[in-house]
Coordinates of C-alpha atoms in Angstrom, one line a residue:
X1 CA 10.7 -27.3 43.1
X2 CA 9.4 -24.2 44.8
X3 CA 9.1 -21.0 42.8
X4 CA 9.4 -17.8 44.9
X5 CA 7.8 -14.7 43.4
X6 CA 9.0 -11.5 45.0
X7 CA 7.1 -8.2 44.6
X8 CA 9.7 -7.0 42.1
X9 CA 9.3 -10.2 40.0
X10 CA 5.5 -9.9 40.1
X11 CA 5.7 -6.2 38.9
X12 CA 8.1 -7.2 36.1
X13 CA 5.6 -9.9 35.0
X14 CA 2.7 -7.4 35.0
X15 CA 4.8 -4.8 33.2
X16 CA 5.8 -7.3 30.6
X17 CA 2.1 -8.4 30.1
X18 CA 1.1 -4.7 29.6
X19 CA 4.0 -3.7 27.3
X20 CA 4.1 -6.8 25.1
X21 CA 0.7 -6.2 23.3
X22 CA 1.8 -2.6 22.6
X23 CA 5.0 -3.7 21.1
X24 CA 3.3 -6.3 19.0
X25 CA 0.7 -3.9 17.7
X26 CA 3.4 -1.5 16.6
X27 CA 4.9 -4.2 14.3
X28 CA 1.8 -4.5 12.1
X29 CA 0.1 -2.1 9.7
X30 CA -1.5 1.1 11.1
X31 CA -5.3 1.3 11.6
X32 CA -6.3 3.2 8.4
X33 CA -9.8 3.5 7.1
X34 CA -9.4 3.3 3.3
X35 CA -10.8 1.3 0.4
X36 CA -9.7 0.6 -3.1
X37 CA -12.2 -0.5 -5.7
X38 CA -11.4 -2.4 -8.9
X39 CA -14.3 -1.9 -11.3
X40 CA -15.0 -1.5 -15.1
X41 CA -14.4 -4.4 -17.5
X42 CA -14.0 -7.0 -14.8
X43 CA -16.0 -10.1 -14.0
X44 CA -15.7 -9.7 -10.3
X45 CA -15.8 -6.0 -9.2
X46 CA -13.9 -5.9 -5.9
X47 CA -13.2 -3.5 -3.0
X48 CA -10.2 -4.0 -0.8
X49 CA -9.8 -2.4 2.6
X50 CA -6.5 -1.0 3.7
X51 CA -6.1 -3.9 6.2
X52 CA -6.8 -6.5 3.4
X53 CA -4.1 -4.8 1.2
X54 CA -1.7 -4.8 4.1
X55 CA -2.3 -8.5 4.8
X56 CA -1.6 -9.5 1.1
X57 CA 1.9 -10.5 0.0
X58 CA 4.1 -7.4 -0.3
X59 CA 6.8 -6.7 -2.9
X60 CA 9.6 -4.3 -2.7
X61 CA 10.6 -1.8 -5.4
X62 CA 14.0 -0.6 -4.4
X63 CA 15.8 2.4 -5.7
X64 CA 13.0 3.5 -8.0
X65 CA 14.0 6.6 -10.1
X66 CA 11.2 9.1 -9.7
X67 CA 11.3 11.3 -12.8
X68 CA 9.1 14.3 -11.8
X69 CA 7.5 17.0 -13.9
X70 CA 8.1 19.5 -11.1
X71 CA 10.9 19.6 -8.5
X72 CA 14.0 17.5 -8.4
X73 CA 14.0 13.9 -9.4
X74 CA 14.4 11.4 -6.6
X75 CA 15.4 7.8 -5.9
X76 CA 13.0 6.1 -3.4
X77 CA 11.9 2.6 -2.4
X78 CA 8.3 1.4 -2.1
X79 CA 6.6 -1.7 -0.8
X80 CA 3.1 -2.8 -1.6
X81 CA 0.8 -5.2 -3.4
X82 CA 1.3 -6.1 -7.0
X83 CA -1.3 -4.4 -9.2
X84 CA -1.5 -7.6 -11.3
X85 CA -2.6 -9.6 -8.3
X86 CA -5.5 -7.1 -7.6
X87 CA -6.5 -7.2 -11.3
X88 CA -6.5 -11.0 -11.2
X89 CA -8.6 -11.0 -8.0
X90 CA -11.2 -8.8 -9.9
X91 CA -11.0 -11.1 -12.9
X92 CA -9.8 -8.4 -15.4
X93 CA -9.6 -9.8 -18.9
X94 CA -6.1 -10.3 -20.3
X95 CA -6.8 -8.1 -23.3
X96 CA -7.8 -4.9 -21.5
X97 CA -6.2 -1.8 -23.0
X98 CA -5.8 0.5 -20.0
X99 CA -6.9 1.5 -16.5
X100 CA -8.3 4.8 -15.2
X101 CA -7.1 5.5 -11.7
X102 CA -9.1 7.9 -9.5
X103 CA -7.8 9.7 -6.4
X104 CA -9.8 10.8 -3.4
X105 CA -9.7 14.4 -4.6
X106 CA -11.3 13.5 -7.9
X107 CA -8.1 13.5 -10.0
X108 CA -8.1 10.8 -12.6
X109 CA -5.5 9.5 -15.1
X110 CA -5.6 6.9 -17.9
X111 CA -2.7 4.6 -17.8
X112 CA -2.0 2.2 -20.7
X113 CA -1.5 -1.5 -20.1
X114 CA 2.1 -1.2 -21.2
X115 CA 2.8 1.3 -18.4
X116 CA 1.5 -1.0 -15.7
X117 CA 4.5 -3.4 -15.9
X118 CA 5.6 -4.2 -12.3
X119 CA 3.2 -1.7 -10.9
X120 CA 2.2 -1.8 -7.2
X121 CA -0.3 -0.3 -4.8
X122 CA 2.3 1.1 -2.5
X123 CA 1.6 1.2 1.3
X124 CA 5.2 2.0 2.4
X125 CA 7.6 4.6 1.3
X126 CA 11.3 3.8 2.3
X127 CA 10.0 1.3 4.8
X128 CA 7.5 3.6 6.5
X129 CA 3.7 3.3 6.3
X130 CA 2.3 6.2 4.2
X131 CA -0.4 7.2 6.6
X132 CA 0.3 10.8 7.6
X133 CA 1.5 12.3 4.4
X134 CA -0.2 14.0 1.5
X135 CA 0.9 11.1 -0.6
X136 CA -0.8 8.3 1.4
X137 CA -2.2 6.1 2.6
X138 CA -1.8 4.3 -0.7
X139 CA -0.1 5.2 -4.0
X140 CA 0.0 3.6 -7.4
X141 CA 3.7 3.2 -8.4
X142 CA 5.1 2.1 -11.7
X143 CA 8.9 1.7 -11.7
X144 CA 9.4 2.1 -15.5
X145 CA 7.0 5.1 -15.9
X146 CA 7.7 8.7 -14.9
X147 CA 6.4 9.6 -11.5
X148 CA 4.0 12.2 -12.9
X149 CA 2.0 9.3 -14.2
X150 CA 1.7 7.8 -10.7
X151 CA -1.3 8.6 -8.5
X152 CA -1.6 8.9 -4.7
X153 CA -4.6 8.5 -2.5
X154 CA -6.0 6.2 -5.2
X155 CA -9.4 4.9 -4.3
X156 CA -10.7 3.4 -7.5
X157 CA -9.2 1.7 -10.6
X158 CA -11.5 1.2 -13.6
X159 CA -10.4 -1.4 -16.1
X160 CA -11.0 -0.2 -19.7
X161 CA -11.7 -2.6 -22.7

């Protein structure tokens, strides 16, 4: 069997070889330089890179009611890593009372263990990576807690006794 490659077929093959890597790279997470540290009352203080978080199993929180202290309330969907998984990786004790979450701008908030139920470190908002917004690249989201208790641009979580 003879295979005849014409100039147009060769160009098509080269074009495919050039475009395919670009398309495949667009499917994955963006290249973001960010770290999230889990410290405090943990046996294994851990720092996760953005890529490590993006490579972990992701969960979806669909139609989350965002009760805001300012502006109109919204319903949005988020995807990210379960906070409980990250706390487990850092070997947080089961009887911790709260966490203190710190943002890149120095803002901090104490959040009780009861408020952490089903919480995630969100990397996506409505299916889009949160890289070029004031609320990204990662955000702490708790579906049963008012949105004014959430924190964006979180870079450290301290586990409290």
